[in-house]
mmCIF file of N, CA and C in Angstrom:
data_model
loop_
_atom_site.group_PDB
_atom_site.id
_atom_site.type_symbol
_atom_site.label_atom_id
_atom_site.label_comp_id
_atom_site.label_asym_id
_atom_site.label_seq_id
_atom_site.Cartn_x
_atom_site.Cartn_y
_atom_site.Cartn_z
ATOM 1 N N MET A 10 -25.960 141.250 -12.415
ATOM 2 C CA MET A 10 -24.561 141.249 -12.099
ATOM 3 C C MET A 10 -23.740 142.413 -12.705
ATOM 4 N N LEU A 11 -24.041 142.667 -13.924
ATOM 5 C CA LEU A 11 -23.313 143.874 -14.551
ATOM 6 C C LEU A 11 -23.770 145.157 -13.913
ATOM 7 N N GLN A 12 -25.020 145.332 -13.534
ATOM 8 C CA GLN A 12 -25.499 146.527 -12.881
ATOM 9 C C GLN A 12 -24.764 146.721 -11.528
ATOM 10 N N GLY A 13 -24.550 145.590 -10.818
ATOM 11 C CA GLY A 13 -23.862 145.693 -9.538
ATOM 12 C C GLY A 13 -22.421 146.069 -9.744
ATOM 13 N N LEU A 14 -21.789 145.491 -10.830
ATOM 14 C CA LEU A 14 -20.384 145.848 -11.121
ATOM 15 C C LEU A 14 -20.262 147.289 -11.554
ATOM 16 N N ASN A 15 -21.274 147.711 -12.287
ATOM 17 C CA ASN A 15 -21.248 149.055 -12.749
ATOM 18 C C ASN A 15 -21.313 150.070 -11.560
ATOM 19 N N ALA A 16 -22.005 149.724 -10.594
ATOM 20 C CA ALA A 16 -22.166 150.543 -9.401
ATOM 21 C C ALA A 16 -20.840 150.596 -8.601
ATOM 22 N N ASP A 17 -20.126 149.484 -8.625
ATOM 23 C CA ASP A 17 -18.912 149.325 -7.871
ATOM 24 C C ASP A 17 -17.707 149.976 -8.597
ATOM 25 N N LEU A 18 -17.729 150.023 -9.872
ATOM 26 C CA LEU A 18 -16.610 150.576 -10.722
ATOM 27 C C LEU A 18 -17.011 151.862 -11.276
ATOM 28 N N ASP A 19 -16.466 152.920 -10.693
ATOM 29 C CA ASP A 19 -16.837 154.238 -11.216
ATOM 30 C C ASP A 19 -16.303 154.423 -12.612
ATOM 31 N N GLY A 20 -17.213 154.854 -13.464
ATOM 32 C CA GLY A 20 -16.857 155.081 -14.886
ATOM 33 C C GLY A 20 -17.007 153.885 -15.823
ATOM 34 N N MET A 21 -17.437 152.747 -15.253
ATOM 35 C CA MET A 21 -17.591 151.615 -16.076
ATOM 36 C C MET A 21 -18.908 151.763 -16.877
ATOM 37 N N ASN A 22 -18.890 151.448 -18.153
ATOM 38 C CA ASN A 22 -20.114 151.399 -18.977
ATOM 39 C C ASN A 22 -20.184 150.117 -19.818
ATOM 40 N N TYR A 23 -21.266 149.587 -19.996
ATOM 41 C CA TYR A 23 -21.435 148.285 -20.727
ATOM 42 C C TYR A 23 -22.703 148.253 -21.508
ATOM 43 N N SER A 24 -22.743 147.207 -22.390
ATOM 44 C CA SER A 24 -23.994 146.982 -23.115
ATOM 45 C C SER A 24 -24.016 145.485 -23.297
ATOM 46 N N LEU A 25 -25.122 144.868 -22.943
ATOM 47 C CA LEU A 25 -25.274 143.418 -23.090
ATOM 48 C C LEU A 25 -26.196 143.101 -24.245
ATOM 49 N N SER A 26 -25.684 142.223 -25.114
ATOM 50 C CA SER A 26 -26.520 141.902 -26.311
ATOM 51 C C SER A 26 -27.193 140.506 -26.063
ATOM 52 N N ASP A 27 -28.326 140.432 -26.770
ATOM 53 C CA ASP A 27 -29.132 139.165 -26.786
ATOM 54 C C ASP A 27 -28.961 138.546 -28.202
ATOM 55 N N SER A 28 -27.716 137.920 -28.357
ATOM 56 C CA SER A 28 -27.374 137.406 -29.699
ATOM 57 C C SER A 28 -28.345 136.214 -30.082
ATOM 58 N N VAL A 29 -28.856 135.524 -29.176
ATOM 59 C CA VAL A 29 -29.807 134.440 -29.448
ATOM 60 C C VAL A 29 -31.079 134.993 -30.121
ATOM 61 N N LYS A 30 -31.558 136.080 -29.486
ATOM 62 C CA LYS A 30 -32.775 136.678 -30.105
ATOM 63 C C LYS A 30 -32.538 137.265 -31.481
ATOM 64 N N MET A 31 -31.262 137.830 -31.682
ATOM 65 C CA MET A 31 -30.941 138.354 -33.011
ATOM 66 C C MET A 31 -30.904 137.212 -34.052
ATOM 67 N N ALA A 32 -30.287 136.088 -33.652
ATOM 68 C CA ALA A 32 -30.175 135.008 -34.607
ATOM 69 C C ALA A 32 -31.556 134.382 -34.889
ATOM 70 N N GLU A 33 -32.427 134.349 -33.851
ATOM 71 C CA GLU A 33 -33.833 133.920 -34.037
ATOM 72 C C GLU A 33 -34.488 134.780 -35.091
ATOM 73 N N MET A 34 -34.331 136.061 -34.959
ATOM 74 C CA MET A 34 -34.958 136.936 -35.938
ATOM 75 C C MET A 34 -34.456 136.721 -37.414
ATOM 76 N N VAL A 35 -33.174 136.435 -37.560
ATOM 77 C CA VAL A 35 -32.650 136.127 -38.878
ATOM 78 C C VAL A 35 -33.251 134.822 -39.418
ATOM 79 N N PHE A 36 -33.242 133.766 -38.579
ATOM 80 C CA PHE A 36 -33.864 132.454 -38.987
ATOM 81 C C PHE A 36 -35.302 132.577 -39.311
ATOM 82 N N ALA A 37 -35.976 133.319 -38.512
ATOM 83 C CA ALA A 37 -37.484 133.449 -38.719
ATOM 84 C C ALA A 37 -37.778 134.187 -40.025
ATOM 85 N N SER A 38 -36.915 135.052 -40.461
ATOM 86 C CA SER A 38 -37.081 135.770 -41.735
ATOM 87 C C SER A 38 -36.511 135.027 -42.904
ATOM 88 N N GLY A 39 -35.904 133.870 -42.677
ATOM 89 C CA GLY A 39 -35.258 133.165 -43.711
ATOM 90 C C GLY A 39 -33.993 133.920 -44.291
ATOM 91 N N GLY A 40 -33.474 134.807 -43.519
ATOM 92 C CA GLY A 40 -32.266 135.630 -43.960
ATOM 93 C C GLY A 40 -32.641 136.964 -44.654
ATOM 94 N N LYS A 41 -33.965 137.151 -44.983
ATOM 95 C CA LYS A 41 -34.383 138.352 -45.641
ATOM 96 C C LYS A 41 -34.134 139.600 -44.830
ATOM 97 N N ALA A 42 -34.257 139.527 -43.462
ATOM 98 C CA ALA A 42 -34.041 140.662 -42.528
ATOM 99 C C ALA A 42 -32.647 141.243 -42.672
ATOM 100 N N VAL A 43 -31.683 140.427 -43.128
ATOM 101 C CA VAL A 43 -30.327 140.886 -43.209
ATOM 102 C C VAL A 43 -29.762 140.730 -44.647
ATOM 103 N N ASN A 44 -30.623 140.584 -45.627
ATOM 104 C CA ASN A 44 -30.289 140.477 -47.089
ATOM 105 C C ASN A 44 -29.428 139.230 -47.319
ATOM 106 N N MET A 45 -29.761 138.164 -46.689
ATOM 107 C CA MET A 45 -29.064 136.803 -46.987
ATOM 108 C C MET A 45 -30.088 135.851 -47.423
ATOM 109 N N THR A 46 -29.701 134.880 -48.303
ATOM 110 C CA THR A 46 -30.587 133.919 -48.788
ATOM 111 C C THR A 46 -30.346 132.564 -48.212
ATOM 112 N N VAL A 47 -29.204 132.340 -47.623
ATOM 113 C CA VAL A 47 -28.950 131.005 -47.054
ATOM 114 C C VAL A 47 -28.558 131.068 -45.608
ATOM 115 N N VAL A 48 -29.475 130.568 -44.787
ATOM 116 C CA VAL A 48 -29.137 130.649 -43.284
ATOM 117 C C VAL A 48 -28.977 129.321 -42.633
ATOM 118 N N ASP A 49 -29.147 128.221 -43.479
ATOM 119 C CA ASP A 49 -29.091 126.910 -42.825
ATOM 120 C C ASP A 49 -28.014 126.002 -43.446
ATOM 121 N N THR A 50 -27.084 126.545 -44.199
ATOM 122 C CA THR A 50 -25.995 125.828 -44.740
ATOM 123 C C THR A 50 -24.789 126.644 -44.730
ATOM 124 N N ALA A 51 -23.603 126.001 -44.515
ATOM 125 C CA ALA A 51 -22.319 126.777 -44.442
ATOM 126 C C ALA A 51 -21.834 126.956 -45.784
ATOM 127 N N CYS A 52 -21.206 128.158 -45.970
ATOM 128 C CA CYS A 52 -20.583 128.461 -47.250
ATOM 129 C C CYS A 52 -19.456 127.525 -47.593
ATOM 130 N N CYS A 53 -18.560 127.276 -46.660
ATOM 131 C CA CYS A 53 -17.549 126.331 -46.827
ATOM 132 C C CYS A 53 -18.082 124.946 -46.305
ATOM 133 N N ALA A 54 -18.762 124.317 -47.197
ATOM 134 C CA ALA A 54 -19.516 123.117 -46.757
ATOM 135 C C ALA A 54 -18.769 121.955 -46.516
ATOM 136 N N GLY A 55 -18.961 121.434 -45.323
ATOM 137 C CA GLY A 55 -18.533 120.167 -44.985
ATOM 138 C C GLY A 55 -19.774 119.191 -44.929
ATOM 139 N N LYS A 56 -19.643 118.210 -44.121
ATOM 140 C CA LYS A 56 -20.866 117.282 -43.987
ATOM 141 C C LYS A 56 -21.898 118.031 -43.035
ATOM 142 N N GLY A 57 -23.121 117.577 -43.190
ATOM 143 C CA GLY A 57 -24.160 118.067 -42.311
ATOM 144 C C GLY A 57 -24.767 119.331 -42.772
ATOM 145 N N ARG A 58 -25.820 119.728 -42.129
ATOM 146 C CA ARG A 58 -26.589 120.867 -42.488
ATOM 147 C C ARG A 58 -25.872 122.195 -42.354
ATOM 148 N N PHE A 59 -25.134 122.428 -41.382
ATOM 149 C CA PHE A 59 -24.365 123.724 -41.183
ATOM 150 C C PHE A 59 -22.954 123.522 -41.420
ATOM 151 N N GLY A 60 -22.460 122.383 -41.983
ATOM 152 C CA GLY A 60 -21.081 122.101 -42.146
ATOM 153 C C GLY A 60 -20.589 121.398 -40.881
ATOM 154 N N GLU A 61 -19.476 120.781 -41.010
ATOM 155 C CA GLU A 61 -18.954 119.979 -39.822
ATOM 156 C C GLU A 61 -17.609 120.421 -39.563
ATOM 157 N N GLY A 62 -17.526 121.267 -38.550
ATOM 158 C CA GLY A 62 -16.102 121.783 -38.163
ATOM 159 C C GLY A 62 -15.733 123.029 -38.968
ATOM 160 N N GLN A 63 -14.406 123.236 -38.975
ATOM 161 C CA GLN A 63 -13.946 124.410 -39.655
ATOM 162 C C GLN A 63 -13.704 124.135 -41.125
ATOM 163 N N CYS A 64 -13.681 125.225 -41.880
ATOM 164 C CA CYS A 64 -13.375 125.078 -43.358
ATOM 165 C C CYS A 64 -11.978 124.489 -43.544
ATOM 166 N N ASN A 65 -11.796 123.662 -44.525
ATOM 167 C CA ASN A 65 -10.454 123.142 -44.865
ATOM 168 C C ASN A 65 -10.286 123.192 -46.317
ATOM 169 N N THR A 66 -9.054 122.749 -46.765
ATOM 170 C CA THR A 66 -8.695 122.789 -48.204
ATOM 171 C C THR A 66 -9.512 121.869 -49.092
ATOM 172 N N SER A 67 -10.132 120.776 -48.466
ATOM 173 C CA SER A 67 -10.858 119.845 -49.297
ATOM 174 C C SER A 67 -12.372 120.252 -49.336
ATOM 175 N N ALA A 68 -12.744 121.274 -48.631
ATOM 176 C CA ALA A 68 -14.198 121.631 -48.613
ATOM 177 C C ALA A 68 -14.558 122.398 -49.975
ATOM 178 N N LYS A 69 -15.773 122.294 -50.280
ATOM 179 C CA LYS A 69 -16.344 122.959 -51.400
ATOM 180 C C LYS A 69 -16.887 124.335 -50.998
ATOM 181 N N LEU A 70 -16.472 125.424 -51.720
ATOM 182 C CA LEU A 70 -16.788 126.751 -51.316
ATOM 183 C C LEU A 70 -18.080 127.159 -52.106
ATOM 184 N N CYS A 71 -18.941 127.975 -51.511
ATOM 185 C CA CYS A 71 -20.141 128.498 -52.098
ATOM 186 C C CYS A 71 -19.790 129.579 -53.148
ATOM 187 N N PRO A 72 -20.532 129.883 -54.089
ATOM 188 C CA PRO A 72 -20.292 130.848 -55.137
ATOM 189 C C PRO A 72 -20.320 132.245 -54.690
ATOM 190 N N ASN A 73 -21.181 132.578 -53.707
ATOM 191 C CA ASN A 73 -21.270 133.922 -53.210
ATOM 192 C C ASN A 73 -21.472 133.942 -51.666
ATOM 193 N N ARG A 74 -20.364 134.096 -50.949
ATOM 194 C CA ARG A 74 -20.335 134.104 -49.553
ATOM 195 C C ARG A 74 -21.256 135.166 -48.906
ATOM 196 N N ASN A 75 -21.502 136.253 -49.576
ATOM 197 C CA ASN A 75 -22.368 137.280 -49.001
ATOM 198 C C ASN A 75 -23.859 136.871 -48.843
ATOM 199 N N ASP A 76 -24.226 135.803 -49.535
ATOM 200 C CA ASP A 76 -25.622 135.280 -49.448
ATOM 201 C C ASP A 76 -25.779 134.312 -48.165
ATOM 202 N N PHE A 77 -24.667 133.964 -47.601
ATOM 203 C CA PHE A 77 -24.623 132.919 -46.524
ATOM 204 C C PHE A 77 -24.453 133.565 -45.175
ATOM 205 N N MET A 78 -25.173 133.031 -44.108
ATOM 206 C CA MET A 78 -24.994 133.422 -42.768
ATOM 207 C C MET A 78 -23.788 132.802 -42.130
ATOM 208 N N PHE A 79 -23.476 131.526 -42.433
ATOM 209 C CA PHE A 79 -22.362 130.829 -41.863
ATOM 210 C C PHE A 79 -21.192 130.558 -42.862
ATOM 211 N N TRP A 80 -19.966 130.736 -42.439
ATOM 212 C CA TRP A 80 -18.797 130.387 -43.195
ATOM 213 C C TRP A 80 -18.551 128.932 -43.099
ATOM 214 N N ASP A 81 -18.536 128.475 -41.869
ATOM 215 C CA ASP A 81 -18.286 127.027 -41.622
ATOM 216 C C ASP A 81 -19.156 126.590 -40.454
ATOM 217 N N GLY A 82 -18.922 125.434 -39.913
ATOM 218 C CA GLY A 82 -19.711 125.032 -38.768
ATOM 219 C C GLY A 82 -19.609 125.761 -37.493
ATOM 220 N N PHE A 83 -18.607 126.723 -37.450
ATOM 221 C CA PHE A 83 -18.401 127.526 -36.190
ATOM 222 C C PHE A 83 -18.536 129.024 -36.422
ATOM 223 N N HIS A 84 -18.206 129.476 -37.583
ATOM 224 C CA HIS A 84 -18.048 130.993 -37.796
ATOM 225 C C HIS A 84 -19.110 131.566 -38.714
ATOM 226 N N PRO A 85 -19.538 132.833 -38.362
ATOM 227 C CA PRO A 85 -20.369 133.543 -39.301
ATOM 228 C C PRO A 85 -19.534 134.117 -40.481
ATOM 229 N N THR A 86 -20.216 134.397 -41.584
ATOM 230 C CA THR A 86 -19.500 135.003 -42.708
ATOM 231 C C THR A 86 -19.256 136.520 -42.342
ATOM 232 N N GLU A 87 -18.418 137.145 -43.161
ATOM 233 C CA GLU A 87 -18.124 138.535 -42.936
ATOM 234 C C GLU A 87 -19.469 139.330 -43.090
ATOM 235 N N ALA A 88 -20.282 138.937 -44.109
ATOM 236 C CA ALA A 88 -21.604 139.589 -44.267
ATOM 237 C C ALA A 88 -22.458 139.440 -43.065
ATOM 238 N N ALA A 89 -22.475 138.334 -42.390
ATOM 239 C CA ALA A 89 -23.301 138.142 -41.227
ATOM 240 C C ALA A 89 -22.724 139.005 -40.044
ATOM 241 N N SER A 90 -21.421 139.030 -39.894
ATOM 242 C CA SER A 90 -20.873 139.853 -38.862
ATOM 243 C C SER A 90 -21.116 141.296 -39.071
ATOM 244 N N PHE A 91 -21.086 141.778 -40.337
ATOM 245 C CA PHE A 91 -21.360 143.198 -40.630
ATOM 246 C C PHE A 91 -22.847 143.468 -40.284
ATOM 247 N N ALA A 92 -23.729 142.555 -40.641
ATOM 248 C CA ALA A 92 -25.188 142.832 -40.393
ATOM 249 C C ALA A 92 -25.390 142.901 -38.874
ATOM 250 N N ALA A 93 -24.761 142.059 -38.119
ATOM 251 C CA ALA A 93 -24.911 142.086 -36.661
ATOM 252 C C ALA A 93 -24.327 143.346 -36.109
ATOM 253 N N ALA A 94 -23.206 143.723 -36.563
ATOM 254 C CA ALA A 94 -22.587 145.000 -36.063
ATOM 255 C C ALA A 94 -23.431 146.217 -36.388
ATOM 256 N N PHE A 95 -23.966 146.265 -37.607
ATOM 257 C CA PHE A 95 -24.813 147.355 -38.022
ATOM 258 C C PHE A 95 -26.106 147.349 -37.144
ATOM 259 N N GLU A 96 -26.675 146.332 -36.890
ATOM 260 C CA GLU A 96 -27.923 146.230 -36.079
ATOM 261 C C GLU A 96 -27.595 146.640 -34.685
ATOM 262 N N LEU A 97 -26.476 146.257 -34.105
ATOM 263 C CA LEU A 97 -26.177 146.594 -32.709
ATOM 264 C C LEU A 97 -25.754 148.021 -32.491
ATOM 265 N N PHE A 98 -25.117 148.591 -33.541
ATOM 266 C CA PHE A 98 -24.809 149.997 -33.457
ATOM 267 C C PHE A 98 -25.956 150.891 -33.328
ATOM 268 N N GLY A 99 -27.011 150.593 -33.997
ATOM 269 C CA GLY A 99 -28.181 151.556 -33.874
ATOM 270 C C GLY A 99 -29.397 150.907 -33.177
ATOM 271 N N ASP A 100 -29.201 149.866 -32.526
ATOM 272 C CA ASP A 100 -30.358 149.095 -31.902
ATOM 273 C C ASP A 100 -31.201 150.032 -30.962
ATOM 274 N N THR A 101 -32.476 149.836 -31.035
ATOM 275 C CA THR A 101 -33.394 150.706 -30.196
ATOM 276 C C THR A 101 -33.865 150.006 -28.934
ATOM 277 N N GLY A 102 -33.129 148.978 -28.497
ATOM 278 C CA GLY A 102 -33.411 148.376 -27.251
ATOM 279 C C GLY A 102 -33.950 146.984 -27.358
ATOM 280 N N GLU A 103 -34.071 146.419 -28.617
ATOM 281 C CA GLU A 103 -34.607 145.147 -28.880
ATOM 282 C C GLU A 103 -33.556 144.068 -28.596
ATOM 283 N N TYR A 104 -32.250 144.381 -28.867
ATOM 284 C CA TYR A 104 -31.239 143.294 -28.718
ATOM 285 C C TYR A 104 -30.149 143.747 -27.687
ATOM 286 N N LEU A 105 -30.017 145.025 -27.448
ATOM 287 C CA LEU A 105 -28.938 145.536 -26.533
ATOM 288 C C LEU A 105 -29.508 146.282 -25.333
ATOM 289 N N HIS A 106 -28.948 146.068 -24.120
ATOM 290 C CA HIS A 106 -29.374 146.794 -22.975
ATOM 291 C C HIS A 106 -28.147 147.175 -22.129
ATOM 292 N N PRO A 107 -28.002 148.184 -21.470
ATOM 293 C CA PRO A 107 -28.933 149.268 -21.411
ATOM 294 C C PRO A 107 -28.849 150.389 -22.502
ATOM 295 N N MET A 108 -27.796 150.156 -23.357
ATOM 296 C CA MET A 108 -27.623 151.135 -24.480
ATOM 297 C C MET A 108 -27.030 150.449 -25.716
ATOM 298 N N ASN A 109 -27.203 151.057 -26.903
ATOM 299 C CA ASN A 109 -26.574 150.490 -28.113
ATOM 300 C C ASN A 109 -25.113 150.921 -28.215
ATOM 301 N N VAL A 110 -24.495 150.358 -29.166
ATOM 302 C CA VAL A 110 -23.053 150.664 -29.404
ATOM 303 C C VAL A 110 -22.793 152.145 -29.678
ATOM 304 N N ARG A 111 -23.649 152.738 -30.436
ATOM 305 C CA ARG A 111 -23.556 154.145 -30.763
ATOM 306 C C ARG A 111 -23.471 154.993 -29.482
ATOM 307 N N GLN A 112 -24.460 154.711 -28.562
ATOM 308 C CA GLN A 112 -24.486 155.421 -27.320
ATOM 309 C C GLN A 112 -23.281 155.131 -26.390
ATOM 310 N N LEU A 113 -22.857 153.921 -26.431
ATOM 311 C CA LEU A 113 -21.697 153.498 -25.614
ATOM 312 C C LEU A 113 -20.398 154.193 -26.055
ATOM 313 N N ALA A 114 -20.267 154.256 -27.387
ATOM 314 C CA ALA A 114 -19.067 154.882 -28.032
ATOM 315 C C ALA A 114 -19.067 156.392 -27.754
ATOM 316 N N ALA A 115 -20.266 157.036 -27.619
ATOM 317 C CA ALA A 115 -20.324 158.460 -27.342
ATOM 318 C C ALA A 115 -20.000 158.817 -25.940
ATOM 319 N N LEU A 116 -19.923 157.836 -24.989
ATOM 320 C CA LEU A 116 -19.604 158.274 -23.633
ATOM 321 C C LEU A 116 -18.129 158.602 -23.394
#
């Protein structure tokens, strides 16, 4: 679909990411691939494995959010977002197609 749109719109450039594949890599490494130690529990812990819903004032916070992949049941931590952005900026084709963010920004 994007290739067809790219052909129809002169000057349009895009990059499509496989965020599921990226997340699978992080889970498979237990977080080591992105220097995190906790990938299965939310930093702002609610009930349940990944937290239940958004962080709120009654939730217990983790001691070091940079070790955690998830802030709450819906959102990644700042550290997880940074790791994803860093990976996508210089990706060699494993997660982004047809080009990485660095190449897209250079156009």
